[in-house]
Short mmCIF file of C-alpha atoms and ligand atoms in Angstrom, two decimals:
data_model
loop_
_atom_site.label_atom_id
_atom_site.label_comp_id
_atom_site.label_asym_id
_atom_site.label_seq_id
_atom_site.Cartn_x
_atom_site.Cartn_y
_atom_site.Cartn_z
CA MET A 428 -222.52 185.45 34.32
CA THR A 429 -223.89 188.55 32.58
CA LYS A 430 -222.08 191.86 32.89
CA PRO A 431 -223.35 194.23 35.62
CA ARG A 432 -224.66 196.88 33.22
CA GLU A 433 -226.46 194.33 31.02
CA ARG A 434 -228.08 192.73 34.05
CA ALA A 435 -229.21 196.10 35.37
CA ARG A 436 -230.47 197.09 31.90
CA ALA A 437 -232.59 193.93 31.66
CA PHE A 438 -234.14 194.67 35.07
CA CYS A 439 -234.78 198.31 34.15
CA ASP A 440 -236.40 197.36 30.83
CA ARG A 441 -238.67 194.83 32.49
CA TYR A 442 -239.97 197.21 35.16
CA GLY A 443 -239.85 200.55 33.35
CA LEU A 444 -236.88 202.10 35.14
CA ARG A 445 -234.09 204.23 33.68
CA VAL A 446 -231.87 203.78 36.73
CA PRO A 447 -231.57 200.47 38.67
CA ILE A 448 -232.24 202.09 42.04
CA LEU A 449 -235.41 201.51 44.08
CA ALA A 450 -236.48 203.65 47.01
CA ALA A 451 -236.89 201.23 49.91
CA PRO A 452 -240.44 200.94 51.16
CA MET A 453 -240.24 202.66 54.56
CA ALA A 454 -243.47 202.59 56.56
CA GLY A 455 -243.92 206.01 58.11
CA ALA A 456 -241.12 207.61 56.04
CA CYS A 457 -242.18 207.50 52.42
CA PRO A 458 -244.60 210.27 51.56
CA PRO A 459 -245.82 210.38 47.93
CA GLN A 460 -243.49 213.28 47.10
CA LEU A 461 -240.45 211.10 47.91
CA ALA A 462 -241.68 208.33 45.60
CA VAL A 463 -242.45 210.90 42.89
CA ALA A 464 -238.95 212.37 43.13
CA VAL A 465 -237.32 208.93 42.88
CA ALA A 466 -239.52 207.77 40.00
CA GLU A 467 -238.99 211.03 38.09
CA ALA A 468 -235.23 210.54 38.50
CA GLY A 469 -235.62 207.18 36.74
CA GLY A 470 -235.77 204.89 39.77
CA MET A 471 -238.74 203.13 41.40
CA GLY A 472 -240.77 204.86 44.09
CA GLY A 473 -241.97 202.91 47.10
CA ASN A 474 -244.40 202.88 49.99
CA GLY A 475 -244.56 200.66 53.08
CA VAL A 476 -248.27 200.33 53.83
CA VAL A 477 -248.21 198.14 56.95
CA LEU A 478 -249.67 200.91 59.13
CA ASP A 479 -252.10 202.29 56.52
CA GLN A 480 -255.86 201.78 56.26
CA PRO A 481 -257.04 200.70 52.78
CA GLU A 482 -258.36 204.21 52.00
CA ARG A 483 -254.94 205.70 52.73
CA ILE A 484 -253.28 203.16 50.42
CA ALA A 485 -255.57 204.26 47.57
CA GLU A 486 -255.09 207.95 48.37
CA TRP A 487 -251.28 207.61 48.50
CA CYS A 488 -251.31 205.98 45.05
CA GLU A 489 -253.51 208.75 43.63
CA GLN A 490 -251.10 211.33 45.01
CA PHE A 491 -248.15 209.44 43.53
CA ARG A 492 -249.80 209.17 40.11
CA ALA A 493 -250.64 212.88 40.13
CA GLY A 494 -246.89 213.50 40.21
CA SER A 495 -245.40 210.66 38.19
CA ALA A 496 -246.30 208.00 35.65
CA GLY A 497 -243.15 206.11 36.68
CA PRO A 498 -242.82 202.72 38.38
CA VAL A 499 -243.80 202.20 42.00
CA GLN A 500 -243.86 199.41 44.57
CA LEU A 501 -246.20 198.92 47.51
CA ASN A 502 -244.92 196.84 50.41
CA ILE A 503 -246.51 195.00 53.31
CA TRP A 504 -245.46 192.88 56.27
CA ILE A 505 -246.67 189.31 56.45
CA PRO A 506 -248.20 189.19 59.97
CA ASP A 507 -246.63 187.12 62.74
CA PRO A 508 -248.88 184.81 64.80
CA PRO A 509 -250.46 186.98 67.54
CA ASP A 510 -249.98 184.46 70.38
CA ALA A 511 -247.17 185.24 72.84
CA PRO A 512 -246.23 184.10 76.36
CA GLN A 513 -248.05 186.42 78.80
CA GLN A 514 -244.91 186.63 80.96
CA ARG A 515 -242.97 188.29 78.10
CA ILE A 516 -245.73 190.87 77.67
CA ASP A 517 -245.91 191.51 81.44
CA ASP A 518 -242.11 191.92 81.70
CA ALA A 519 -242.05 194.44 78.85
CA LEU A 520 -244.98 196.31 80.34
CA GLN A 521 -243.22 196.52 83.72
CA PHE A 522 -240.01 197.84 82.11
CA LEU A 523 -241.95 200.47 80.17
CA THR A 524 -243.10 202.03 83.46
CA ARG A 525 -239.59 203.58 83.56
CA PHE A 526 -240.78 205.74 80.71
CA GLY A 527 -243.91 207.14 82.35
CA THR A 528 -247.49 205.99 82.41
CA PRO A 529 -249.52 204.48 79.58
CA GLY A 530 -252.45 206.09 77.81
CA GLU A 531 -255.47 204.36 76.33
CA PRO A 532 -254.93 201.18 74.31
CA GLY A 533 -255.03 202.11 70.62
CA PRO A 534 -257.63 200.98 68.11
CA ALA A 535 -256.98 197.71 66.30
CA GLY A 536 -254.59 198.17 63.38
CA PRO A 537 -255.59 197.87 59.73
CA ASP A 538 -256.85 194.50 58.50
CA HIS A 539 -254.10 192.70 56.55
CA ALA A 540 -256.46 191.10 54.01
CA GLU A 541 -258.13 194.45 53.30
CA GLN A 542 -254.73 196.12 52.89
CA CYS A 543 -253.74 193.40 50.40
CA GLU A 544 -256.95 194.03 48.42
CA ALA A 545 -256.26 197.78 48.39
CA MET A 546 -252.74 197.16 47.06
CA LEU A 547 -254.10 194.95 44.27
CA ALA A 548 -256.72 197.54 43.36
CA ALA A 549 -254.05 200.24 43.14
CA ALA A 550 -252.19 198.14 40.52
CA PRO A 551 -248.61 199.26 41.23
CA THR A 552 -245.65 197.98 39.22
CA ALA A 553 -244.69 195.66 42.07
CA ILE A 554 -246.02 194.53 45.43
CA SER A 555 -243.38 193.44 47.90
CA SER A 556 -243.46 191.35 51.03
CA ILE A 557 -241.29 191.30 54.13
CA MET A 558 -241.24 188.89 57.11
CA GLY A 559 -242.69 186.00 55.11
CA LEU A 560 -244.56 184.99 51.97
CA PHE A 561 -247.94 185.72 50.40
CA GLU A 562 -250.57 182.96 50.18
CA PRO A 563 -250.59 181.11 46.82
CA ASP A 564 -253.99 182.54 45.87
CA TYR A 565 -252.77 186.12 46.33
CA VAL A 566 -249.68 185.36 44.25
CA ARG A 567 -251.94 183.99 41.50
CA ARG A 568 -254.04 187.17 41.55
CA LEU A 569 -250.92 189.35 41.39
CA LYS A 570 -249.73 187.50 38.33
CA GLU A 571 -253.15 187.67 36.66
CA ARG A 572 -252.95 191.45 36.93
CA GLY A 573 -249.36 191.68 35.73
CA ILE A 574 -248.12 192.99 39.08
CA ALA A 575 -244.64 191.75 40.01
CA TRP A 576 -243.92 190.26 43.44
CA PHE A 577 -240.63 191.26 45.09
CA ALA A 578 -239.90 189.24 48.26
CA CYS A 579 -237.45 190.42 50.91
CA ALA A 580 -235.20 187.68 52.34
CA THR A 581 -232.26 187.60 54.75
CA THR A 582 -231.17 183.96 54.36
CA LEU A 583 -230.85 181.66 51.37
CA ASP A 584 -233.49 179.30 52.78
CA ASP A 585 -236.01 182.15 52.93
CA ALA A 586 -234.97 183.35 49.46
CA LEU A 587 -235.38 179.87 47.94
CA ALA A 588 -238.81 179.55 49.56
CA ALA A 589 -239.77 182.90 48.02
CA GLN A 590 -238.58 181.87 44.59
CA GLU A 591 -240.42 178.56 44.88
CA ALA A 592 -243.60 180.44 45.86
CA GLY A 593 -243.39 182.52 42.68
CA ALA A 594 -241.49 185.70 43.60
CA ASP A 595 -240.38 187.58 40.48
CA ALA A 596 -237.35 189.05 42.27
CA VAL A 597 -235.78 188.62 45.70
CA VAL A 598 -234.56 191.53 47.81
CA ALA A 599 -231.35 190.47 49.57
CA GLN A 600 -231.43 192.43 52.82
CA GLY A 601 -228.06 192.62 54.56
CA MET A 602 -227.73 193.22 58.29
CA GLU A 603 -226.47 196.78 57.59
CA ALA A 604 -230.01 197.80 56.67
CA GLY A 605 -231.91 200.47 58.52
CA GLY A 606 -235.35 199.60 59.84
CA HIS A 607 -236.79 196.16 60.35
CA ARG A 608 -234.99 192.98 59.39
CA GLY A 609 -237.15 190.74 57.22
CA THR A 610 -236.17 187.33 58.63
CA PHE A 611 -239.16 185.02 58.22
CA ASP A 612 -238.73 183.35 61.65
CA PRO A 613 -238.89 186.28 64.08
CA GLU A 614 -236.82 184.48 66.71
CA THR A 615 -233.74 183.98 64.51
CA ALA A 616 -233.22 187.57 63.32
CA GLU A 617 -230.13 188.12 65.50
CA SER A 618 -228.48 184.73 64.95
CA THR A 619 -228.82 184.90 61.15
CA SER A 620 -227.45 188.43 60.68
CA VAL A 621 -225.27 188.45 57.54
CA GLY A 622 -223.65 191.40 55.80
CA LEU A 623 -224.61 192.18 52.21
CA PHE A 624 -221.16 191.30 50.77
CA ALA A 625 -221.59 187.68 51.88
CA LEU A 626 -225.35 187.45 51.36
CA LEU A 627 -225.54 188.79 47.82
CA PRO A 628 -223.25 186.31 46.00
CA ARG A 629 -224.87 183.47 47.92
CA PHE A 630 -228.30 184.49 46.63
CA VAL A 631 -227.05 185.15 43.11
CA ASP A 632 -225.32 181.76 42.94
CA HIS A 633 -228.41 179.82 44.01
CA LEU A 634 -231.40 181.74 42.63
CA SER A 635 -232.66 182.04 39.07
CA VAL A 636 -234.74 185.20 39.65
CA PRO A 637 -233.13 188.67 39.73
CA VAL A 638 -231.71 189.81 43.07
CA ILE A 639 -232.16 193.35 44.41
CA ALA A 640 -229.41 194.33 46.87
CA SER A 641 -230.36 196.21 50.02
CA GLY A 642 -228.55 197.28 53.17
CA GLY A 643 -225.84 199.87 53.63
CA ILE A 644 -225.87 201.18 50.05
CA ALA A 645 -225.68 204.97 50.17
CA ASP A 646 -223.55 206.15 47.25
CA GLY A 647 -222.32 205.11 43.80
CA ARG A 648 -219.61 202.88 45.22
CA GLY A 649 -222.23 200.76 46.95
CA VAL A 650 -224.36 200.59 43.82
CA ALA A 651 -221.38 199.54 41.66
CA ALA A 652 -220.24 196.96 44.22
CA ALA A 653 -223.72 195.43 44.47
CA LEU A 654 -224.07 195.19 40.69
CA ALA A 655 -220.57 193.69 40.43
CA LEU A 656 -221.56 191.09 43.05
CA GLY A 657 -224.47 189.99 40.89
CA ALA A 658 -227.40 192.23 41.83
CA SER A 659 -229.77 193.41 39.11
CA ALA A 660 -230.74 196.54 41.04
CA VAL A 661 -230.34 198.10 44.48
CA GLN A 662 -232.84 199.32 47.06
CA VAL A 663 -231.88 202.22 49.32
CA GLY A 664 -233.57 203.48 52.45
CA THR A 665 -231.32 205.28 54.91
CA ALA A 666 -229.63 207.22 52.06
CA LEU A 667 -232.98 208.97 51.45
CA LEU A 668 -233.97 209.65 55.05
CA ARG A 669 -232.52 213.18 55.20
CA ALA A 670 -233.86 214.24 51.78
CA PRO A 671 -236.30 217.15 52.14
CA GLU A 672 -239.11 215.14 50.49
CA THR A 673 -238.91 212.46 53.21
CA GLY A 674 -239.63 215.00 55.93
CA ILE A 675 -238.70 212.91 58.98
CA ALA A 676 -238.73 214.47 62.48
CA LYS A 677 -235.93 217.00 63.06
CA ASP A 678 -234.38 215.17 66.03
CA TRP A 679 -234.27 211.93 64.04
CA ALA A 680 -232.66 213.64 61.01
CA ALA A 681 -230.11 215.34 63.28
CA ALA A 682 -229.23 212.02 64.94
CA LEU A 683 -228.34 210.55 61.53
CA ASP A 684 -225.80 213.29 60.86
CA GLY A 685 -222.36 211.67 61.29
CA LEU A 686 -223.79 208.57 62.98
CA ALA A 687 -221.05 205.90 62.91
CA PRO A 688 -221.92 202.43 61.56
CA GLU A 689 -220.98 200.79 64.87
CA ALA A 690 -223.15 203.24 66.80
CA THR A 691 -226.40 202.05 65.19
CA VAL A 692 -228.26 199.50 67.31
CA ALA A 693 -230.18 196.36 66.40
CA THR A 694 -233.18 196.52 68.70
CA ARG A 695 -236.59 195.00 69.36
CA ALA A 696 -237.56 197.92 71.59
CA TYR A 697 -239.94 199.62 69.18
CA SER A 698 -241.99 196.75 67.78
CA GLY A 699 -240.80 193.36 69.05
CA ARG A 700 -239.31 192.62 65.60
CA LEU A 701 -235.57 193.29 65.21
CA GLY A 702 -234.64 196.53 63.46
CA ARG A 703 -231.59 198.82 63.18
CA ALA A 704 -231.99 202.20 64.83
CA VAL A 705 -230.41 205.33 66.27
CA PRO A 706 -228.99 204.69 69.78
CA THR A 707 -231.50 206.93 71.55
CA PRO A 708 -231.65 206.68 75.36
CA TYR A 709 -234.87 204.66 74.99
CA VAL A 710 -233.31 202.14 72.61
CA THR A 711 -230.10 201.96 74.66
CA ALA A 712 -232.05 201.24 77.87
CA TRP A 713 -233.57 198.10 76.32
CA ASN A 714 -230.09 196.81 75.44
CA GLU A 715 -228.81 197.16 79.05
CA PRO A 716 -228.15 193.84 80.84
CA ASP A 717 -231.02 194.38 83.32
CA ALA A 718 -233.62 194.96 80.60
CA PRO A 719 -236.09 192.19 79.74
CA ARG A 720 -236.47 190.93 76.20
CA PRO A 721 -239.10 193.13 74.52
CA ALA A 722 -242.49 191.50 73.98
CA PRO A 723 -242.92 189.68 70.64
CA TYR A 724 -244.37 191.58 67.67
CA PRO A 725 -247.07 192.93 67.52
CA HIS A 726 -247.40 193.22 71.30
CA GLN A 727 -244.33 195.43 71.86
CA ARG A 728 -245.48 197.82 69.12
CA ARG A 729 -248.94 198.01 70.70
CA LEU A 730 -247.45 198.71 74.16
CA VAL A 731 -245.10 201.40 72.81
CA GLY A 732 -248.07 203.04 71.08
CA GLN A 733 -250.00 203.01 74.34
CA TRP A 734 -247.11 204.66 76.22
CA ARG A 735 -246.75 207.28 73.48
CA ARG A 736 -250.38 208.20 74.05
CA GLY A 737 -249.77 208.49 77.79
CA GLU A 738 -247.63 210.65 80.08
CA SER A 739 -244.37 209.28 78.76
CA HIS A 740 -240.87 210.66 79.15
CA GLY A 741 -237.65 209.48 77.55
CA LEU A 742 -239.61 207.54 74.93
CA ASP A 743 -238.90 208.53 71.31
CA ARG A 744 -241.94 210.11 69.67
CA VAL A 745 -241.32 208.07 66.52
CA ASN A 746 -239.18 205.02 65.76
CA GLN A 747 -235.78 206.41 64.78
CA TRP A 748 -234.49 203.84 62.30
CA ALA A 749 -230.96 204.10 60.90
CA GLY A 750 -228.85 201.82 58.73
CA GLN A 751 -225.10 201.44 59.13
CA SER A 752 -224.48 203.95 56.32
CA ALA A 753 -226.42 206.70 58.08
CA ALA A 754 -223.44 209.09 58.04
CA MET A 755 -223.52 208.97 54.23
CA ALA A 756 -227.13 210.22 54.05
CA THR A 757 -227.25 213.76 52.67
CA GLU A 758 -229.80 216.56 52.70
CA GLU A 759 -229.92 216.73 48.88
CA PRO A 760 -233.29 216.43 47.11
CA ALA A 761 -234.09 212.75 46.54
CA GLY A 762 -233.91 213.02 42.74
CA GLN A 763 -230.39 214.39 43.00
CA ILE A 764 -229.35 211.59 45.34
CA ILE A 765 -230.58 208.94 42.88
CA ALA A 766 -228.98 210.69 39.89
CA ARG A 767 -225.68 211.15 41.73
CA MET A 768 -225.55 207.52 42.89
CA TRP A 769 -226.10 206.24 39.36
CA ARG A 770 -223.62 208.70 37.81
CA GLU A 771 -220.93 207.68 40.32
CA ALA A 772 -221.70 203.98 39.81
CA GLY A 773 -221.54 204.43 36.03
CA GLU A 774 -218.03 205.86 36.28
CA LEU A 775 -216.91 202.86 38.35
CA LEU A 776 -218.56 200.29 36.09
CA ALA A 777 -217.34 201.85 32.84
C1 LIG B 1760 -237.37 204.25 58.22
C2 LIG B 1760 -237.38 202.89 57.60
C3 LIG B 1760 -238.58 202.20 57.48
C4 LIG B 1760 -238.62 200.94 56.87
N1 LIG B 1760 -239.82 200.31 56.70
C5 LIG B 1760 -239.88 199.17 55.96
C6 LIG B 1760 -241.13 198.60 55.60
O1 LIG B 1760 -242.21 199.10 55.95
N2 LIG B 1760 -241.11 197.48 54.85
C7 LIG B 1760 -239.94 196.91 54.39
O2 LIG B 1760 -239.98 195.92 53.68
N3 LIG B 1760 -238.75 197.43 54.75
C8 LIG B 1760 -238.69 198.54 55.50
N4 LIG B 1760 -237.47 199.09 55.80
C9 LIG B 1760 -236.24 198.41 55.35
C10 LIG B 1760 -235.91 198.85 53.94
O3 LIG B 1760 -236.85 198.32 53.04
C11 LIG B 1760 -234.51 198.41 53.47
O4 LIG B 1760 -234.33 197.04 53.70
C12 LIG B 1760 -233.41 199.17 54.15
O5 LIG B 1760 -233.71 200.54 54.24
C13 LIG B 1760 -232.13 199.01 53.33
O6 LIG B 1760 -231.01 199.39 54.06
P1 LIG B 1760 -230.46 200.90 54.12
O7 LIG B 1760 -231.38 201.60 55.06
O8 LIG B 1760 -229.09 200.75 54.64
O9 LIG B 1760 -230.53 201.47 52.73
C14 LIG B 1760 -237.42 200.35 56.41
C15 LIG B 1760 -236.21 201.05 56.55
C16 LIG B 1760 -236.17 202.31 57.13
C17 LIG B 1760 -234.86 203.01 57.22
#
């Protein structure tokens, strides 16, 4: 097994990083200035484009490139099948009436194929997937253009499938992670929840591609531990949420302050896909014994959007995601956070 620093160095050399830390793609919470700050600090900037129209994807990349020539990843969800039992949708809709009355149904979301084309055209360093795998033809086109494919996985079976499909690196996402869990089969996200300390060596022992560790890493100790466990790099999300460049809503940022690991909640209340969040009254209500199971993705997300456009009360204005290391997130500028994490890790790995 190679030494942690050598492994990280090889990854950095291959993708043009000075520091083996990637900003997690966080749909709705990764403005270009955050990616610029991370890339200028030597890491890799990121953007989750699942909610973005193709024009916005191109514009975001222009804004990033105006601020940095550093490496950047664009990330998208692989869509789930849209069919769902009507009863599940009706039950969720009924429960949502506790939170006021709905507004108009929203317009259809962006077209996945068009988003994928926009990502290719933007030619980032890497394009990453979550919730599944790209089609073989898209993988071929990525490789033709020299764009790396990073695939998020939460189980070894999913990780092996990603490697077999041509992923250049696999993101091992532990259950500590803030935001959505990338389990390929949406129904098994709860039953397959594994912490990063168990997941990472399992991936490293069975995969030949580099592994990027993600979930709960928020300071240099986490970075050093992940590299010691076999990761080639780490990907951090929650640690950057309170940075001024991220600019999340004030109530969300305040909720992260001192939030205990055990207080974060795994919930399907926002989208129908499982994700780790702040225990807001809205999120907590859906975890009460009398609550129905939220509708499957994308139906729950569509319903929540409709309620947000209506006369709602007690419904969070935005999804308040939080990983189990939320209390370690600081208000430092993002570049300082990345530099500090790597400096601290360096001391531990020396
Ligand atoms: C606000 C937020 C939004 C996220 N959005 C995405 C996304 O669009 N795509 C994705 O692959 N992962 C997304 N994630 C998950 C992250 O990529 C990553 O797995 C997670 O942040 C790592 O755990 P940590 O938050 O403990 O650092 C999101 C996470 C957060 C906190």
